[in-house]
CSV table of C-alpha atoms in Angstrom, one decimal:
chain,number,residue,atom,x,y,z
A,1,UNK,CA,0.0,0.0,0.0
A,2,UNK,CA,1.1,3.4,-0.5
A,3,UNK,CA,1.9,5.8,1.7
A,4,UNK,CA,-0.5,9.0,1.8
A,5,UNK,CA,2.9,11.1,1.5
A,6,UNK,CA,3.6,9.6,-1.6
A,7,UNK,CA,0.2,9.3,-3.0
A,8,UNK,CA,-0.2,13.1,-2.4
A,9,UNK,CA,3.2,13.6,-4.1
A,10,UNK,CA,1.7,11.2,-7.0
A,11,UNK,CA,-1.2,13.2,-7.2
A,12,UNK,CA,0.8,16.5,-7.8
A,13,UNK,CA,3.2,15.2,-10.4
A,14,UNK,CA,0.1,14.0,-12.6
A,15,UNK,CA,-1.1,17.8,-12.0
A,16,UNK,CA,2.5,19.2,-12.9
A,17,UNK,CA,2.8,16.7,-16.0
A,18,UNK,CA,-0.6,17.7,-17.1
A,19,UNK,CA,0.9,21.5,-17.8
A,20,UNK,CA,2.1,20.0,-21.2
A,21,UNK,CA,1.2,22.0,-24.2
A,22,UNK,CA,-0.2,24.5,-21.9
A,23,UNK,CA,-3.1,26.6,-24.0
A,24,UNK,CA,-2.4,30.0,-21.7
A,25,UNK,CA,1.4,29.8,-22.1
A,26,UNK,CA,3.6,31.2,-25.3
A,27,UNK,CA,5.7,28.1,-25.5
A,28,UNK,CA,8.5,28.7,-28.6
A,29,UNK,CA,11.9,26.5,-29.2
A,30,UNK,CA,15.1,29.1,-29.6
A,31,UNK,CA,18.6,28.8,-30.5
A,32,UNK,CA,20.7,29.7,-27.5
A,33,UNK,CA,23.8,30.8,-29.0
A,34,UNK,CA,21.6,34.0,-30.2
A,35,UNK,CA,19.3,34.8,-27.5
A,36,UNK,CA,19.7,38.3,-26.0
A,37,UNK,CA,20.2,37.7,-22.6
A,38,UNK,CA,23.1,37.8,-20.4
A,39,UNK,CA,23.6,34.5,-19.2
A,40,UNK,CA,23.4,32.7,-22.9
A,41,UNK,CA,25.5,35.5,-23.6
A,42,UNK,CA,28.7,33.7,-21.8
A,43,UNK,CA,27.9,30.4,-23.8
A,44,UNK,CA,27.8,31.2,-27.5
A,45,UNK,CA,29.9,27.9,-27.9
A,46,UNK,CA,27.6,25.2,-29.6
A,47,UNK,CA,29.4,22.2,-28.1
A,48,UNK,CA,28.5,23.4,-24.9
A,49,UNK,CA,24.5,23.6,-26.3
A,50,UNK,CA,25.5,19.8,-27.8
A,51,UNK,CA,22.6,17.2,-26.0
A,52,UNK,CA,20.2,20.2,-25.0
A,53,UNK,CA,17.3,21.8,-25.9
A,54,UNK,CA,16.1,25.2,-25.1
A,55,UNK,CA,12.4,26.3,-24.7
A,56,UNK,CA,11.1,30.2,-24.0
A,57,UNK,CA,7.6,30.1,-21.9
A,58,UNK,CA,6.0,32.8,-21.0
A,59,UNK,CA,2.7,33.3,-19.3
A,60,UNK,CA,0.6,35.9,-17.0
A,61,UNK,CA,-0.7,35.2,-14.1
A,62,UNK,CA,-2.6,37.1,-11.5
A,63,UNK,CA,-0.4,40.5,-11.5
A,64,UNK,CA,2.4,39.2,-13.3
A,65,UNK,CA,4.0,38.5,-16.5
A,66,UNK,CA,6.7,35.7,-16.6
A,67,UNK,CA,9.1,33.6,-18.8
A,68,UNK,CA,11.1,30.7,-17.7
A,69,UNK,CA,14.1,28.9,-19.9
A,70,UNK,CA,13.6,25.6,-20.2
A,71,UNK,CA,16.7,23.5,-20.7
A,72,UNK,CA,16.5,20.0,-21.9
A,73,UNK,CA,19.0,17.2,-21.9
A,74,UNK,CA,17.8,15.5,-24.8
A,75,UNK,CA,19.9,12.9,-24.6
A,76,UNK,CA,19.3,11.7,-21.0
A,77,UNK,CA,15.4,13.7,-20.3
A,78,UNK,CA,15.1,11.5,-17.0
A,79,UNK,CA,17.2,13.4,-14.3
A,80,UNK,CA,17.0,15.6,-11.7
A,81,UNK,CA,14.5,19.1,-12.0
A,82,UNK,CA,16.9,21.9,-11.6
A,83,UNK,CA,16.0,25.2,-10.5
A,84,UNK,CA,17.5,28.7,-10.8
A,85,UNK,CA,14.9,31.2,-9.4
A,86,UNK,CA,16.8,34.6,-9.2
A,87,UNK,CA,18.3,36.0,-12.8
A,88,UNK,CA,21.2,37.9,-10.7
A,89,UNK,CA,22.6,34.6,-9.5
A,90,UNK,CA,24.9,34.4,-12.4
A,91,UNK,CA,27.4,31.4,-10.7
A,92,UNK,CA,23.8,29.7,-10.2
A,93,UNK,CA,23.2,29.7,-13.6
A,94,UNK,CA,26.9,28.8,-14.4
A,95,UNK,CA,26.5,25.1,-12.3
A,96,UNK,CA,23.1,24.6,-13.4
A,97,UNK,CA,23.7,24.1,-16.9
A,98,UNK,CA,27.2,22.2,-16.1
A,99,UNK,CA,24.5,19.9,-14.2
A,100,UNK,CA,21.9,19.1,-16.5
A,101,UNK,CA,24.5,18.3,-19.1
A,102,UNK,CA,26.5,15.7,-16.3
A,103,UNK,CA,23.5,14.7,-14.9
A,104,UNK,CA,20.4,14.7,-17.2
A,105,UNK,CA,17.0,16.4,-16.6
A,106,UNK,CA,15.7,19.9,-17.2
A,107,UNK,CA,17.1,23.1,-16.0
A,108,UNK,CA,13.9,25.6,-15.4
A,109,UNK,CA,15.9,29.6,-15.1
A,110,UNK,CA,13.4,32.2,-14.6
A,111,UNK,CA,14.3,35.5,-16.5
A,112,UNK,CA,13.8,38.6,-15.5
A,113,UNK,CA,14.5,40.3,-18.8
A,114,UNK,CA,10.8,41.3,-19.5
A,115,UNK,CA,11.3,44.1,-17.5
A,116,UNK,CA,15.0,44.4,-16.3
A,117,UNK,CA,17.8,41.9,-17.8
A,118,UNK,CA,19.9,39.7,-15.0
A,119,UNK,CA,17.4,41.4,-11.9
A,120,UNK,CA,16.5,39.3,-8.9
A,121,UNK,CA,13.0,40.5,-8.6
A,122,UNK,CA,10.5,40.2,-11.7
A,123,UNK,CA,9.3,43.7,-12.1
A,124,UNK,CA,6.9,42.7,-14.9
A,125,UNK,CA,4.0,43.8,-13.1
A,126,UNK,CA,0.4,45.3,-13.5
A,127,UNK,CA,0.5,46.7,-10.0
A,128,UNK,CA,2.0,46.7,-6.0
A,129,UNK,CA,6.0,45.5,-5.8
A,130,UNK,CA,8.0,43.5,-7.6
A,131,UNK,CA,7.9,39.8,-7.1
A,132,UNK,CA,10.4,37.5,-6.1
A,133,UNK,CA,10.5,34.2,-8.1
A,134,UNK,CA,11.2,32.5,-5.1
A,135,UNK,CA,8.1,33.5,-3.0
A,136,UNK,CA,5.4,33.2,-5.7
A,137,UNK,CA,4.8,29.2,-4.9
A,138,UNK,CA,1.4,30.3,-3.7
A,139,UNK,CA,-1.9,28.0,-3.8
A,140,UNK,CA,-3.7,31.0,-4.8
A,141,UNK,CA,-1.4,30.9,-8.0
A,142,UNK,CA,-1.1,27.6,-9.6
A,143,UNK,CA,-0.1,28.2,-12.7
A,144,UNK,CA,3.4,29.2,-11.6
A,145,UNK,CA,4.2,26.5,-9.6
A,146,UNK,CA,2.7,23.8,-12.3
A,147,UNK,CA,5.4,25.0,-15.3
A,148,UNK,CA,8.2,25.0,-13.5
A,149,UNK,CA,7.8,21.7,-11.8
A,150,UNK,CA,6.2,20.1,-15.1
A,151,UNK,CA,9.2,18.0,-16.0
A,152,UNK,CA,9.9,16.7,-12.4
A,153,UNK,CA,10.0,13.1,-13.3
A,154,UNK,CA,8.8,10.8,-10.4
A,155,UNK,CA,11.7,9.7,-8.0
A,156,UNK,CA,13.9,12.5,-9.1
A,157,UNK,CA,14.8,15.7,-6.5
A,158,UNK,CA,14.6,19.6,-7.2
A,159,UNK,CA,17.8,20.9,-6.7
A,160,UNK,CA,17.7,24.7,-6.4
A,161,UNK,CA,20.7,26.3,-6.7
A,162,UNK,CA,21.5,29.7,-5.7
A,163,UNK,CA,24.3,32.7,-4.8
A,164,UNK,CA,23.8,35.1,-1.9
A,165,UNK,CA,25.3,38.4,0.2
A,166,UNK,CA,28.8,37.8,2.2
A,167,UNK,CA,26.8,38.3,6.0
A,168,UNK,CA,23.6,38.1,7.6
A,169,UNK,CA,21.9,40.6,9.4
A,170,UNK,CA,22.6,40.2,12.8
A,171,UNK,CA,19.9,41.8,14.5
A,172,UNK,CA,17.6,39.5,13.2
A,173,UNK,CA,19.6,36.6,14.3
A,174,UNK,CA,19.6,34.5,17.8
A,175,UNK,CA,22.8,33.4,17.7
A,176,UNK,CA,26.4,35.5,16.5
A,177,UNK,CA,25.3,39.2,17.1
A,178,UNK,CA,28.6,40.1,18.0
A,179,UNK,CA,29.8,39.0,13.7
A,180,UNK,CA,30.0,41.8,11.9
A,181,UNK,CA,26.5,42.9,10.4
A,182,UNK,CA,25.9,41.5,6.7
A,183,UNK,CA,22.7,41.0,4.4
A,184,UNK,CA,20.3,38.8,4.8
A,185,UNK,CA,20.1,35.6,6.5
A,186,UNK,CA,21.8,33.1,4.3
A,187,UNK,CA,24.7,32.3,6.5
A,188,UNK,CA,25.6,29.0,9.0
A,189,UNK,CA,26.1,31.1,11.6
A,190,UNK,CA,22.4,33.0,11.5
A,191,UNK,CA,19.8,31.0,14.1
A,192,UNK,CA,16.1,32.2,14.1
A,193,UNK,CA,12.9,29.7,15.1
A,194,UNK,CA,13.0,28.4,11.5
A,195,UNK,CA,16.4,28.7,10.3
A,196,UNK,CA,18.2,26.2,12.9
A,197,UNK,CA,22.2,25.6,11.5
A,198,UNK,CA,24.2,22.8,11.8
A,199,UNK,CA,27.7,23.9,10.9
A,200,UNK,CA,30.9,22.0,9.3
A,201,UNK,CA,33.6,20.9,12.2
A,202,UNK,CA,36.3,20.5,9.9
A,203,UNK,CA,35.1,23.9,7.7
A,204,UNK,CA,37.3,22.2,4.6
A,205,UNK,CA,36.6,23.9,1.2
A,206,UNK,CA,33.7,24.8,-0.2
A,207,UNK,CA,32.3,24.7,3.5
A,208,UNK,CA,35.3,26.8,4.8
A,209,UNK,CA,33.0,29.9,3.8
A,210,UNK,CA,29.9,30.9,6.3
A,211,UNK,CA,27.9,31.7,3.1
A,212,UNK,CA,28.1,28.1,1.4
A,213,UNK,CA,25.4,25.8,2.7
A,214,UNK,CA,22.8,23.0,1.9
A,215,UNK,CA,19.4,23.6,3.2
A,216,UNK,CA,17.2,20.9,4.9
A,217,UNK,CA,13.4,21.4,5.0
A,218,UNK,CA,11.6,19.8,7.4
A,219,UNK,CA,7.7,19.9,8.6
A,220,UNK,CA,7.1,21.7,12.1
A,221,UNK,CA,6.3,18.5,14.5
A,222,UNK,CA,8.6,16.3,13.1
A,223,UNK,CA,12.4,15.5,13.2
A,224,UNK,CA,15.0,17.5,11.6
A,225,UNK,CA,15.9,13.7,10.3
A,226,UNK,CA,13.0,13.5,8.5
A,227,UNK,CA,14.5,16.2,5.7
A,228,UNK,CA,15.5,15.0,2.2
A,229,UNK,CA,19.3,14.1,2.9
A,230,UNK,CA,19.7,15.5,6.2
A,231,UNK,CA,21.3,13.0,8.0
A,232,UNK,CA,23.7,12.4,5.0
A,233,UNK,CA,24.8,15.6,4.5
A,234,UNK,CA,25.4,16.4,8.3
A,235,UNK,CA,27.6,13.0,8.8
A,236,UNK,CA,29.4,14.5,5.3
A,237,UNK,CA,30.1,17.5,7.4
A,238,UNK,CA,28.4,20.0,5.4
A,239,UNK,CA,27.1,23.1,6.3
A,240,UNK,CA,23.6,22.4,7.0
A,241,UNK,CA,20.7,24.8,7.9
A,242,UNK,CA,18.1,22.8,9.1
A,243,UNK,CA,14.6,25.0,7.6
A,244,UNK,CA,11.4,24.2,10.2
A,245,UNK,CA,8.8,25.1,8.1
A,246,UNK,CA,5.4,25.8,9.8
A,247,UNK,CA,3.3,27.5,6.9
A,248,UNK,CA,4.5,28.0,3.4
A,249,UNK,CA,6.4,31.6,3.6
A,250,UNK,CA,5.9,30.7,-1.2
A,251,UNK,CA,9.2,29.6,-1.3
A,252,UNK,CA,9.8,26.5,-3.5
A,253,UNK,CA,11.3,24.7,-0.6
A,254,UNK,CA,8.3,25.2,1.5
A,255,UNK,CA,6.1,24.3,-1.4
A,256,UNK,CA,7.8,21.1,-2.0
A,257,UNK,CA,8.4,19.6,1.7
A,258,UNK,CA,4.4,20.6,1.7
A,259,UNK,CA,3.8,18.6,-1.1
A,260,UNK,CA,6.4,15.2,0.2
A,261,UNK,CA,8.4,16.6,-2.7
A,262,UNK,CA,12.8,15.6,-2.3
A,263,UNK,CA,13.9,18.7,-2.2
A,264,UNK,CA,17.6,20.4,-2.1
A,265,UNK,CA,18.6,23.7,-2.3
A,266,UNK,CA,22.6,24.6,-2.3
A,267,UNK,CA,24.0,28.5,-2.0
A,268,UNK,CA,27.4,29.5,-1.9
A,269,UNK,CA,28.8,33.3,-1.6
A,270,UNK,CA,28.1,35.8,-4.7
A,271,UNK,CA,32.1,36.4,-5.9
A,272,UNK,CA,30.9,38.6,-8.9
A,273,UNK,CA,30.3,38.1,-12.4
A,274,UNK,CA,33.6,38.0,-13.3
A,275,UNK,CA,35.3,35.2,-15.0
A,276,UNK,CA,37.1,34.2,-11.5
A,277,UNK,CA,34.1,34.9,-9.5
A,278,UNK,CA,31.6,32.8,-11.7
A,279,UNK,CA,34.2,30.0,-12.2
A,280,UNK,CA,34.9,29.6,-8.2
A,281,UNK,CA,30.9,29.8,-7.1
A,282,UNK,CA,30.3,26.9,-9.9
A,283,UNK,CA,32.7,24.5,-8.5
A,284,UNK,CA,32.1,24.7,-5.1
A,285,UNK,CA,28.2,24.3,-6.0
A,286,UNK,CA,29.0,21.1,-8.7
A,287,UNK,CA,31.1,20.1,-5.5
A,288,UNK,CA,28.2,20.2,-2.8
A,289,UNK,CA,26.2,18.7,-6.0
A,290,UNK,CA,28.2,15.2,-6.6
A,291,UNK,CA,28.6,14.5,-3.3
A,292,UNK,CA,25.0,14.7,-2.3
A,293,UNK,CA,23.7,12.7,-5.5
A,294,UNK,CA,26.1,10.5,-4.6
A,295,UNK,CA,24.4,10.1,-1.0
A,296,UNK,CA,20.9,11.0,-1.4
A,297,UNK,CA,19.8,9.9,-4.9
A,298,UNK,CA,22.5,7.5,-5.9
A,299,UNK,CA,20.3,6.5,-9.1
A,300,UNK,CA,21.3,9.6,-10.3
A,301,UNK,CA,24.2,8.9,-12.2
A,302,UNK,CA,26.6,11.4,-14.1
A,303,UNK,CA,26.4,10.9,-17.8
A,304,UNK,CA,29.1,12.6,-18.8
């Protein structure tokens, strides 16, 4: 007998699949080594586009226009779903595509360049602020949520992969006041009620930086254990915030742990969009990437 967990994650990848030639979405093939946006821009070799497939979709919904990249491995479609949310996080970008060639799947990117080229926030709007990509995974808006997770294949994680601010803002933090005061709360060493870390002993490389971690979400009422490749990756020694999540705060890690979806989501510092600073924030996130297949979903195998 199944499980209801996995009969209500069933039940929402039927929903996602069903998004499939999608009547209210403008869905077009493109060449990638001429569209006019800045991270295709730094691939306009076509052995690295060799294998993959590139969709534009865009939609509206509710107050806001969108348009997602969809990247294909042709060659090997069953893989993981990965997910770039924010079009600023260049180095996100940069491992993303090096993933879905190794490892098979789709890449879903959203763009930002209806409005503003390589911004976090989508600022293609009717009305009120701008929206973040990552905080639109709303009930109330379906339609979002259904195209990007349409090609999650059944068994395969969401790996989200993101860059953030050197810091966190240490007034809003429980724990390390004394650090000196950054942005945001992306950090091992912020503590609230939700964001609970569990930092590297031996802090080797890429975890020897307070801004690289892997996030584990977990249901209020139940174990920290009981996230996606918790256990693993804290016997691995990795930076691990633990996320308690308690009501959906429209992030896609809240959405998925809501819906018994497996669910990872890797960061590492912002070093600039520089040929260095892209480079370095790449590897250390195809790092943290291998080694947690390797643990976690060990039927995910590199292809190349």
């Amino acid at each position: 007998m199944l499980r209801p967990a996995l009969l209500s994650g069933l039940a929402w990848l039927f929903l996602a699949g069903a998004s499939a030639g999608d009547p209210n979405a403008r869905v077009s093939r493109v060449d990638p080594l001429s569209v006019q946006d800045d991270d295709f821009a730094r691939h306009r070799d076509p052995a690295e586009w060799k294998g993959l497939s590139v969709t534009r979709i865009e939609f509206r919904e509710e107050r806001a226009a969108w348009r997602l990249w969809r990247i294909a491995n042709t060659r090997h479609p069953r893989g993981p779903l990965w997910f770039v949310p924010h079009d600023n996080e260049n180095a996100g970008f940069e491992a993303g595509l090096a993933a879905v060639r190794s490892y098979g799947g789709t890449l879903i990117a959203v763009d930002a360049g209806i409005a503003e080229d390589g911004a976090r926030m989508n600022r293609a709007i009717d009305y009120g602020r701008p929206v973040d990509p990552n905080r639109n995974f709303d009930t109330a808006l379906p339609g979002y949520a259904r195209r990007i997770l349409a090609d999650l294949s059944p068994g395969m994680p969401i790996i989200a992969l993101h860059t953030n601010a050197r810091g966190f803002d240490t007034g809003e933090s429980r724990c390390n006041q004394s650090d000196p005061s950054g942005s945001g709360v992306i950090s091992i060493r912020y503590c609230d009620e939700v964001l609970i870390p569990s930092p590297s002993r031996a802090r080797a490389w890429p975890w020897d930086d307070d801004d690289t971690v892997a996030f584990a979400t977990y249901r209020t009422k139940r174990s920290p254990s009981t996230a996606f490749c918790r256990d693993a990756m804290v016997a691995a020694d990795f930076n691990v915030v633990q996320e308690r999540v308690v009501a959906s705060d429209g992030s896609l890690s809240n959405y998925a742990v809501l819906h018994d979806l497996d669910y990872l989501n890797f960061e590492t510092l912002d070093r600039g969009d520089g040929a260095e600073g892209l480079a370095e924030g790449r590897r250390r996130l195809v790092h943290i990437i291998d080694r947690a297949l390797a643990m976690c979903a060990p039927k995910v195998r590199r292809k190349r």
